[in-house]
PDB file of C-alpha atoms and ligand atoms in Angstrom:
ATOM      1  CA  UNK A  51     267.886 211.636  38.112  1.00  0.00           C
ATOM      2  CA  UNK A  52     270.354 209.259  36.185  1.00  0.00           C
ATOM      3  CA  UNK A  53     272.987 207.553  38.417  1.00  0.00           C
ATOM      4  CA  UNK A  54     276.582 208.036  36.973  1.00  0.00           C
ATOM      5  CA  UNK A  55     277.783 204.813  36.116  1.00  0.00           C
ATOM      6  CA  UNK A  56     281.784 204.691  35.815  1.00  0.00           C
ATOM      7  CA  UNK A  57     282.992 201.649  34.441  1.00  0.00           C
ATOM      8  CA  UNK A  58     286.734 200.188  33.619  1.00  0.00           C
ATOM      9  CA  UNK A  59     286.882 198.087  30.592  1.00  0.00           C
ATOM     10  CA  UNK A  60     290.197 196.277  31.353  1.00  0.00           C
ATOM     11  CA  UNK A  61     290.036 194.430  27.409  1.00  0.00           C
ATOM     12  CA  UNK A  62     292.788 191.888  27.652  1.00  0.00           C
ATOM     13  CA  UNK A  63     294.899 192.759  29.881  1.00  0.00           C
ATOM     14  CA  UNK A  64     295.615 191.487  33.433  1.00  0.00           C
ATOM     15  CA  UNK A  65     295.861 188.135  34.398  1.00  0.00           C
ATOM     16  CA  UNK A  66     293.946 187.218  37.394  1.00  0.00           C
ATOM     17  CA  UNK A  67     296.153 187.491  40.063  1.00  0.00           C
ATOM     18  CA  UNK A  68     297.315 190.686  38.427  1.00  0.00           C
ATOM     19  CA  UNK A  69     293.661 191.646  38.462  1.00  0.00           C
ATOM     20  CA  UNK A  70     292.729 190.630  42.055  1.00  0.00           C
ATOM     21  CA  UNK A  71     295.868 193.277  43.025  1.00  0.00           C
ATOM     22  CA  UNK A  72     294.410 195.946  41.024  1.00  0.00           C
ATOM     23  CA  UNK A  73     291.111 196.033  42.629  1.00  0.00           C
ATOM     24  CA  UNK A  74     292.604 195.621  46.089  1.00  0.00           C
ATOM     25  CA  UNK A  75     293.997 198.704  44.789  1.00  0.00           C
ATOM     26  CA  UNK A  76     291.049 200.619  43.705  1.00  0.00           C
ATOM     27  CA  UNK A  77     288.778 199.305  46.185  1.00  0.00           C
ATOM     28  CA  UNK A  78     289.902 201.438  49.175  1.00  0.00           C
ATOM     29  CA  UNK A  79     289.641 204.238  46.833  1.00  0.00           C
ATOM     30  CA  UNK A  80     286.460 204.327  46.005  1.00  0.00           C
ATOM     31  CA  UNK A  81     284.629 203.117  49.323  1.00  0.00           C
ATOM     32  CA  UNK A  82     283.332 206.779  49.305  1.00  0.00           C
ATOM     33  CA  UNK A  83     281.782 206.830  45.805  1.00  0.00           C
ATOM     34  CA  UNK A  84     278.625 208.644  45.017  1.00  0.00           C
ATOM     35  CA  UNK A  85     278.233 206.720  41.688  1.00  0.00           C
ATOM     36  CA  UNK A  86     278.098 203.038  40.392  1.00  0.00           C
ATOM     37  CA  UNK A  87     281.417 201.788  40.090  1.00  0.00           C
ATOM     38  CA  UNK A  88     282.207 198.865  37.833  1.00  0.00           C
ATOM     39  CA  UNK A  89     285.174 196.255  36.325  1.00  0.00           C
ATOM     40  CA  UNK A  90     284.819 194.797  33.272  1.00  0.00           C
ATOM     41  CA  UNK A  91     287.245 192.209  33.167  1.00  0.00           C
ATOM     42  CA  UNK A  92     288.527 189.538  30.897  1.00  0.00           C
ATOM     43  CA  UNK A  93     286.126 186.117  31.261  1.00  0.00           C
ATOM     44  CA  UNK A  94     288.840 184.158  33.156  1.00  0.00           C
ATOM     45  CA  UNK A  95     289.670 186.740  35.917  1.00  0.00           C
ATOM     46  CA  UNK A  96     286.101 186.792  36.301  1.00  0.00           C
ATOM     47  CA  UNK A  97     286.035 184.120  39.648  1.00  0.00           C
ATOM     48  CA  UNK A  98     289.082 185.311  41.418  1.00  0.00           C
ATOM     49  CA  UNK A  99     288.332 188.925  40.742  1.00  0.00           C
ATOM     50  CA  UNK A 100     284.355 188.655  41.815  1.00  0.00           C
ATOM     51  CA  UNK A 101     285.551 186.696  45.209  1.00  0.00           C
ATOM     52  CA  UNK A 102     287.953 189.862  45.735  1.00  0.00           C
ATOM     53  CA  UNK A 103     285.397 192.547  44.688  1.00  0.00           C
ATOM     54  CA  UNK A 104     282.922 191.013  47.796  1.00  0.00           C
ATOM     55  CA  UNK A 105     282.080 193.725  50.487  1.00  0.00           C
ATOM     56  CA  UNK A 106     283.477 196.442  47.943  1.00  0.00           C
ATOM     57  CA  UNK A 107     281.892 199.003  46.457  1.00  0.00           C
ATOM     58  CA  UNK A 108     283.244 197.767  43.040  1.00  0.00           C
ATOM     59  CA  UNK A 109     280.572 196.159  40.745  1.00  0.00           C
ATOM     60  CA  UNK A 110     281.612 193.063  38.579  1.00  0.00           C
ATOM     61  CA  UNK A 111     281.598 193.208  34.764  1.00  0.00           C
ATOM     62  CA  UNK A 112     282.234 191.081  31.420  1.00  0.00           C
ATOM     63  CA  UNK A 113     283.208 191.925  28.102  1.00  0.00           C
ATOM     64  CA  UNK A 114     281.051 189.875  25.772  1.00  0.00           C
ATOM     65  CA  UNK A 115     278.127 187.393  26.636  1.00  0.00           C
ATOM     66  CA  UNK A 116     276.943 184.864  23.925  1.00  0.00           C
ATOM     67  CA  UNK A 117     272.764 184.678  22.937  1.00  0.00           C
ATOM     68  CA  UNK A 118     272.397 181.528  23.265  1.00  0.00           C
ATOM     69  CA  UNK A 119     271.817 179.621  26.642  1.00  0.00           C
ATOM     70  CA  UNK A 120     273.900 176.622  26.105  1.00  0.00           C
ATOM     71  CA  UNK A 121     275.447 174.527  23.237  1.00  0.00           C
ATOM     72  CA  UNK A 122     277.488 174.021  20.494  1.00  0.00           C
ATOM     73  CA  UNK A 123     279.565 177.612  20.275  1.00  0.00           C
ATOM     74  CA  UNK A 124     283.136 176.814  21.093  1.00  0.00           C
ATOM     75  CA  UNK A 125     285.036 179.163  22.810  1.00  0.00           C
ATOM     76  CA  UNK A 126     282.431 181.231  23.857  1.00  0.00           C
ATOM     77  CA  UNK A 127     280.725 182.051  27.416  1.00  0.00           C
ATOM     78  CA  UNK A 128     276.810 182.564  28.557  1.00  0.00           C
ATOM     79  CA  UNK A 129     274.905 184.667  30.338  1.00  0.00           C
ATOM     80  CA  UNK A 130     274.123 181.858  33.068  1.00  0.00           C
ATOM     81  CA  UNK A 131     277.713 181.121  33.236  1.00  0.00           C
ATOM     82  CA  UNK A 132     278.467 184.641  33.972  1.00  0.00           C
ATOM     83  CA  UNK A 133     275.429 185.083  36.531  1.00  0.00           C
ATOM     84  CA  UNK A 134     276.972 182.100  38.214  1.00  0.00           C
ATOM     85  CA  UNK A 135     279.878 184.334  39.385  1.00  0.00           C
ATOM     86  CA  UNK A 136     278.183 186.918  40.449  1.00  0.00           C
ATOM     87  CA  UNK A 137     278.652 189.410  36.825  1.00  0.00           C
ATOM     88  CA  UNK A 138     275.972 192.144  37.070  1.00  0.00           C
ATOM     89  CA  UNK A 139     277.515 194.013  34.006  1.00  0.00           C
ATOM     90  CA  UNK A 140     278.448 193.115  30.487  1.00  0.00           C
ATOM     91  CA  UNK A 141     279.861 194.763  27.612  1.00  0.00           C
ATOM     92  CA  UNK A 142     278.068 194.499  24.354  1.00  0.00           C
ATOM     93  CA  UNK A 143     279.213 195.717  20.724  1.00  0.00           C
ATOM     94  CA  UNK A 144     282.382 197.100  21.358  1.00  0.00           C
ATOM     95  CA  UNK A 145     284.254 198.512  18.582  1.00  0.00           C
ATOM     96  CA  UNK A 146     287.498 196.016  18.561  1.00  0.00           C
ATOM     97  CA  UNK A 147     284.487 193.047  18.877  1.00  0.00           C
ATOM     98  CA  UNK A 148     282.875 194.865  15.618  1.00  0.00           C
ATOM     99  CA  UNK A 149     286.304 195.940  13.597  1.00  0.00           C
ATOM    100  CA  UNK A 150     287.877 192.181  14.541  1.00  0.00           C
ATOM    101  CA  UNK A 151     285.378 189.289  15.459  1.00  0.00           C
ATOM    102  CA  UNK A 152     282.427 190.398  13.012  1.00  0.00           C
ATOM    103  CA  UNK A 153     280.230 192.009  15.472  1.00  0.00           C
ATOM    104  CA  UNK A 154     277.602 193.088  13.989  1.00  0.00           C
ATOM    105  CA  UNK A 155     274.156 194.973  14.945  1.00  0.00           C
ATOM    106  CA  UNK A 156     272.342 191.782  14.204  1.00  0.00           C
ATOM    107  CA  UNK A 157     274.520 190.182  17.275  1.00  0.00           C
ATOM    108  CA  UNK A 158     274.974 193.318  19.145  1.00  0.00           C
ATOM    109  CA  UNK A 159     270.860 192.608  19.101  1.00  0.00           C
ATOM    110  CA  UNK A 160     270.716 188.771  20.210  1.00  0.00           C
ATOM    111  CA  UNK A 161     273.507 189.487  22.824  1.00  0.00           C
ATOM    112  CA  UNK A 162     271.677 192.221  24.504  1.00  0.00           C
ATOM    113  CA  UNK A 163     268.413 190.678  24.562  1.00  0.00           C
ATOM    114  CA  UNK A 164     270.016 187.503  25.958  1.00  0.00           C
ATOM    115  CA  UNK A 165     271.821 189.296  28.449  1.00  0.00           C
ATOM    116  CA  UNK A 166     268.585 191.276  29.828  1.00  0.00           C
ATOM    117  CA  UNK A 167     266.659 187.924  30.036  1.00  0.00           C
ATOM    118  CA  UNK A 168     269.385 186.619  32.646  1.00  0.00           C
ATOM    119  CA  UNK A 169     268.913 189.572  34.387  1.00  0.00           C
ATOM    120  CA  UNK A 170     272.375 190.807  33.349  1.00  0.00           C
ATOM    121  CA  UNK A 171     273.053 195.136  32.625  1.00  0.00           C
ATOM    122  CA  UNK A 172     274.065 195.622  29.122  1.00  0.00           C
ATOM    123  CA  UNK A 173     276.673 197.956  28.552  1.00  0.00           C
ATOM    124  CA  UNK A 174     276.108 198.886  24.953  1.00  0.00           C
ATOM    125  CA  UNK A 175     278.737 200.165  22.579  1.00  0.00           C
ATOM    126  CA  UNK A 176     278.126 202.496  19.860  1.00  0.00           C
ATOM    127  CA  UNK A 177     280.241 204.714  17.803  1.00  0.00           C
ATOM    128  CA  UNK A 178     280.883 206.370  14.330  1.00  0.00           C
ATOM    129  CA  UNK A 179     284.577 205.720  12.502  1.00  0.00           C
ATOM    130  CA  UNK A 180     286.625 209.165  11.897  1.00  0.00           C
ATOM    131  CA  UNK A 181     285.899 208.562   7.894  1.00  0.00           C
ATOM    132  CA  UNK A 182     281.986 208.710   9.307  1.00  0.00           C
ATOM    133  CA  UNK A 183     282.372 211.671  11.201  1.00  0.00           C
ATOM    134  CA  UNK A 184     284.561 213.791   8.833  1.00  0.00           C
ATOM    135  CA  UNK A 185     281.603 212.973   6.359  1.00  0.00           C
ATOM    136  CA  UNK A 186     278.919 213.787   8.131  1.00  0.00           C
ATOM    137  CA  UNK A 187     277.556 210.609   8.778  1.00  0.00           C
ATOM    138  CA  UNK A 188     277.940 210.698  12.741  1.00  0.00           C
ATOM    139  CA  UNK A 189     274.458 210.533  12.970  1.00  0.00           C
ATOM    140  CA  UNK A 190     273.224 208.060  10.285  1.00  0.00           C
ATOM    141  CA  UNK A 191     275.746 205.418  11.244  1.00  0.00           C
ATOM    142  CA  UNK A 192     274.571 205.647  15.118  1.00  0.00           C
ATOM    143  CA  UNK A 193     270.815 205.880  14.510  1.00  0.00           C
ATOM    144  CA  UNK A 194     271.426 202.724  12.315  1.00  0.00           C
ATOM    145  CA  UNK A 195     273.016 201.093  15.187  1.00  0.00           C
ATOM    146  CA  UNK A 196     270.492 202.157  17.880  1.00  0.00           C
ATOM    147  CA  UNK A 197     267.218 200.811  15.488  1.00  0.00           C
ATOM    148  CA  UNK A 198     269.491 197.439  14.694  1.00  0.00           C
ATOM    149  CA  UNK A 199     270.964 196.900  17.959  1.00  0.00           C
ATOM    150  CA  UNK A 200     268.054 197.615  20.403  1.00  0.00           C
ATOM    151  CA  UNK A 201     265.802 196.015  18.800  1.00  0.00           C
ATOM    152  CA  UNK A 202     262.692 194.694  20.550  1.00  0.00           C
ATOM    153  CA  UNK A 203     264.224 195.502  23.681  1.00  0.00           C
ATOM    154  CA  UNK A 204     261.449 195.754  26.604  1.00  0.00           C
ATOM    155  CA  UNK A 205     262.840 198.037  28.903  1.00  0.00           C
ATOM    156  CA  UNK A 206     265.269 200.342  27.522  1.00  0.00           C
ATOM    157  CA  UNK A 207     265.944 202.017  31.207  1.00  0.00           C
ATOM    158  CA  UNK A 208     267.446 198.486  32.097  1.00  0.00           C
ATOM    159  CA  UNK A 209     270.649 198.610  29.636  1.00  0.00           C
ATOM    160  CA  UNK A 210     273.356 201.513  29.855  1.00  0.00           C
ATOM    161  CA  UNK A 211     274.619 203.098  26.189  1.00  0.00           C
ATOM    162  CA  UNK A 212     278.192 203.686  25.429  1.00  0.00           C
ATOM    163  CA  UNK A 213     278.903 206.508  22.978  1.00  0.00           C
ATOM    164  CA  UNK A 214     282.747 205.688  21.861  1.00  0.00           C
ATOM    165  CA  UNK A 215     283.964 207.912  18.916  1.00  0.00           C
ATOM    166  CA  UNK A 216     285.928 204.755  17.530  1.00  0.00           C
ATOM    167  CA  UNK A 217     288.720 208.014  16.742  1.00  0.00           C
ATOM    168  CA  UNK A 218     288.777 208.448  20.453  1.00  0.00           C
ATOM    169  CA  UNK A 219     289.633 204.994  21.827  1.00  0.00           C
ATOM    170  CA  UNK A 220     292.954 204.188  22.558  1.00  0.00           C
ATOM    171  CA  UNK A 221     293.938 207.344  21.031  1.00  0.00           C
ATOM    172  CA  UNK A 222     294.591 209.963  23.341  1.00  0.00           C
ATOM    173  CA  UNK A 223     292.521 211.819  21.140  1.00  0.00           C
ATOM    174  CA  UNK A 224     288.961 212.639  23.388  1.00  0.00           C
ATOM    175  CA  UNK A 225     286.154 213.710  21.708  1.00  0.00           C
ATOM    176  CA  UNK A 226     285.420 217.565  22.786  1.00  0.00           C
ATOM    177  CA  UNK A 227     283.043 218.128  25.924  1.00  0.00           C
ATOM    178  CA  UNK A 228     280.571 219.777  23.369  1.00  0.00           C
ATOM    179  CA  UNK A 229     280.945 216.919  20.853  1.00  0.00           C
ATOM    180  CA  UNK A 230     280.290 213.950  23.498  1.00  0.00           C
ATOM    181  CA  UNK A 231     277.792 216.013  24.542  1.00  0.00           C
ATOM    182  CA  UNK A 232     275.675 217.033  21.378  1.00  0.00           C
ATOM    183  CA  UNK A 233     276.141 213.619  20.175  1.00  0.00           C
ATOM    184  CA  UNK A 234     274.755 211.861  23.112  1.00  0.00           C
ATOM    185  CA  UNK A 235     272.281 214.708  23.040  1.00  0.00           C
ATOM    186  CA  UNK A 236     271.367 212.762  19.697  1.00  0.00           C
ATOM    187  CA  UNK A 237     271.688 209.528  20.947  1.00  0.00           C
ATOM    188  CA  UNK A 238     268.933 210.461  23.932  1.00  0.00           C
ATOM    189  CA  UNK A 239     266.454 211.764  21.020  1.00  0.00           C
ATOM    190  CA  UNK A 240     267.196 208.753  18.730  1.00  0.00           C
ATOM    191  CA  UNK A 241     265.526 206.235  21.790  1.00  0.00           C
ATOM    192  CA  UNK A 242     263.164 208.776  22.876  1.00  0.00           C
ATOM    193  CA  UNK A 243     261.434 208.368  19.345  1.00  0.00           C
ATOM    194  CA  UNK A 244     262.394 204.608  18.903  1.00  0.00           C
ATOM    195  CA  UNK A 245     260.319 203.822  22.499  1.00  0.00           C
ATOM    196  CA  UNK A 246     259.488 206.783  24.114  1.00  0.00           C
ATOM    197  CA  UNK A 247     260.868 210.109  24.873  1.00  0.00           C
ATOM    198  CA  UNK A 248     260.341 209.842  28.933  1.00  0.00           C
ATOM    199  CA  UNK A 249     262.056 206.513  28.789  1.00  0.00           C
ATOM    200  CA  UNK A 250     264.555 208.104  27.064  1.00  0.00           C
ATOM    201  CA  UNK A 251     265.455 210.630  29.790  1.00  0.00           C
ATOM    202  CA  UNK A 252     266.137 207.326  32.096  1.00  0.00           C
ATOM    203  CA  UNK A 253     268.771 205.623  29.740  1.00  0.00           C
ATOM    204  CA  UNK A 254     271.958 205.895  31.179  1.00  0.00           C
ATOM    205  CA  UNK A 255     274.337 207.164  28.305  1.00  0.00           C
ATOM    206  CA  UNK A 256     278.105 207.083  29.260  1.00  0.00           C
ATOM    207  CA  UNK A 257     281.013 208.743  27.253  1.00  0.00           C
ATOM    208  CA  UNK A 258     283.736 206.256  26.635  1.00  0.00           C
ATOM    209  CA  UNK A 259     287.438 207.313  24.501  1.00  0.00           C
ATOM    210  CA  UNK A 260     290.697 208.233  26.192  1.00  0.00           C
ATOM    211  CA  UNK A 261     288.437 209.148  29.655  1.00  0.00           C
ATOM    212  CA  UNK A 262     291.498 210.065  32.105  1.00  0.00           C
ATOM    213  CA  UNK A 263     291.805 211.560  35.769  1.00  0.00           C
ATOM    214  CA  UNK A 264     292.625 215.160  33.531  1.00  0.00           C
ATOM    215  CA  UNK A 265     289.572 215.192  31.129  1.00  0.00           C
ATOM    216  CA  UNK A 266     286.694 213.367  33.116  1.00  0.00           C
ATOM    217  CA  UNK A 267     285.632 216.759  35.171  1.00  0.00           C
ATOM    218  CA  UNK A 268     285.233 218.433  32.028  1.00  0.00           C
ATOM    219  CA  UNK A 269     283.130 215.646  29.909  1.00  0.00           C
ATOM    220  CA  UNK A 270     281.125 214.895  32.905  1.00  0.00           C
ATOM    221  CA  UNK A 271     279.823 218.525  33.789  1.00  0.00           C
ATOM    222  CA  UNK A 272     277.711 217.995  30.221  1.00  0.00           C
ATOM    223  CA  UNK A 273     274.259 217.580  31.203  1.00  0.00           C
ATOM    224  CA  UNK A 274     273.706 214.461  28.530  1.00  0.00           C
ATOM    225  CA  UNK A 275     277.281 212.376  29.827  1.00  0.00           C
ATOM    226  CA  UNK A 276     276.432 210.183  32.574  1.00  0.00           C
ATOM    227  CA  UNK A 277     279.265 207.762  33.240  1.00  0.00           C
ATOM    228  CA  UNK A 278     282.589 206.791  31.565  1.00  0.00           C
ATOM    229  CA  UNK A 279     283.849 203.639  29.754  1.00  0.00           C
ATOM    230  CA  UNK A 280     287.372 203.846  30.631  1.00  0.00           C
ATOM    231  CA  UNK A 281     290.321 201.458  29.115  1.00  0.00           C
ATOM    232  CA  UNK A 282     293.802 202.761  29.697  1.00  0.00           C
ATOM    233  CA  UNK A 283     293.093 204.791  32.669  1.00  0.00           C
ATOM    234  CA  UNK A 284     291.181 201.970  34.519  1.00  0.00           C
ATOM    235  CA  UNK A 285     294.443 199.971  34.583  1.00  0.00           C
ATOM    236  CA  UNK A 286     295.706 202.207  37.280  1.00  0.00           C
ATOM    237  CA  UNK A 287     294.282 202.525  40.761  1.00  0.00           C
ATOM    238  CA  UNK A 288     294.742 206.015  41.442  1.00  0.00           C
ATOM    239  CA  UNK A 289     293.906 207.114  37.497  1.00  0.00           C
ATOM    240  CA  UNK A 290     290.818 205.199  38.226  1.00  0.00           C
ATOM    241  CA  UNK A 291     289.840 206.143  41.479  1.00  0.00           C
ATOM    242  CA  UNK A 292     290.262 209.528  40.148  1.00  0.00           C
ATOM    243  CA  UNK A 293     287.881 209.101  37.773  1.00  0.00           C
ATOM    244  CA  UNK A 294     285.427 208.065  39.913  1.00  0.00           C
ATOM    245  CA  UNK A 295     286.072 211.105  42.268  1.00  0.00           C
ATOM    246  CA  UNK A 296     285.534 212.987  38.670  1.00  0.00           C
ATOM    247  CA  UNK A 297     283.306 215.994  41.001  1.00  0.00           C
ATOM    248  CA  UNK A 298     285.827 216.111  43.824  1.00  0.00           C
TER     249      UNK A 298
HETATM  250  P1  PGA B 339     290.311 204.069  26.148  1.00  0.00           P
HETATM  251  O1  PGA B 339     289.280 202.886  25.822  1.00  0.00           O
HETATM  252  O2  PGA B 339     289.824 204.732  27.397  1.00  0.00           O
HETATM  253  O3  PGA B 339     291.639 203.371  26.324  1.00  0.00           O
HETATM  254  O4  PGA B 339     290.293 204.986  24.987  1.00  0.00           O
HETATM  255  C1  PGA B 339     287.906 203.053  26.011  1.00  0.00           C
HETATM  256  C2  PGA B 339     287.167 201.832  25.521  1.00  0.00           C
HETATM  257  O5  PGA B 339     287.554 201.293  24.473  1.00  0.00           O
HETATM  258  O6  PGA B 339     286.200 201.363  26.143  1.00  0.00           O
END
């Protein structure tokens, strides 16, 4: 059985005191939850966050790791310096760190292997454009992304997929049950040949686009959905915690 994993990806917004009320917030909300619950917030919330996330239920996440250990990359953050502060989760590949910072599979790759060497979850992002899906090349442009981005990777159990329509994020406009579903359906058989189809059956593969307190029951009934990625609606407690109670 695959754990739900239901995680808030709070991009950049928040500052840290902001974000050290929110999860005060959520935290009583969710003391009951059957499923992992995580916060993916932005890099300098990270210490006063984590310190307010002890003795919760609430795992801590990141956004974006760097691939190398140490040295000359300005501006950027690694996975020992996140480990340091207790992260457990990080965001890989997400589609604003492809469409504006040049992420590319090639990265997507080095991040993710970086990030399971410290010993950190990747939370990897892939999705098709609504050009790619009205042109049938949903499933080209993610198998692409699935043989670039996991590349070499060991243990494929050990990192959690996000499927995020890029159409759906931010958009109000979720992807249908049946679509997340027969996608990730796809996604599933895509790893099962690329390491091995039992392995495949232990990836955790969540559903991320427009996720809210009114659509989550719905998507996560479908046997292949097993978590959300939530931005807007993980910037409100009870939207949140509601989202975590998704089978209450
Ligand atoms: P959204 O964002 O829930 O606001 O659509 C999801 C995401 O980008 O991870």
């Amino acid at each position: 059985m695959r754990k739900t994993i239901i995680a808030g990806n709070w991009k950049m917004n928040n500052t840290a005191s902001q974000g050290v009320a929110l999860v005060k917030a959520i935290a009583p909300l969710v003391e009951d939850a059957e499923c992992d619950v995580v916060v993916c917030v932005p890099a300098i919330d990270i210490p006063a966050v984590g310190e307010a996330l002890k003795g919760t239920k609430i795992a801590l996440g990141a956004q974006n790791v760097h691939f190398a250990e140490k040295g000359a990359y300005t501006g950027e953050i690694s996975a020992s310096m996140l480990k340091e502060y207790g992260v457990q989760y990080v965001i890989i590949g997400h589609s604003e760190r492809r469409q504006y910072f040049g992420e590319t599979d090639e990265t997507v790759n080095k991040r993710t292997l970086a990030a399971l060497a410290a010993g950190l979850t990747p939370i990897v992002c892939i999705g098709e454009s609504l050009e790619e899906r009205e042109t049938g090349k949903t499933e080209s442009v993610l198998a692409k992304q699935i043989e670039e981005g996991f590349k070499g990777i060991e243990d494929i159990k050990k990192i959690v997929v996000a499927y995020e329509p890029i159409w759906a994020i931010g958009t109000g406009r979720t992807a249908t049950a049946e679509q997340a579903n027969e996608t990730i359906g796809f996604i599933r058989r895509k790893i099962g040949e690329m390491f091995c189809p039992k392995c495949a059956e232990n990836v955790r593969i969540q559903y991320g686009g427009s996720m809210n307190a009114g659509n989550c029951k719905e998507l996560m009934a479908m046997p292949e959905i097993d978590g959300g990625l939530i931005g807007g609606a993980s910037l409100k407690a009870p939207d949140f915690a509601a989202i975590v109670h998704y089978n209450k």
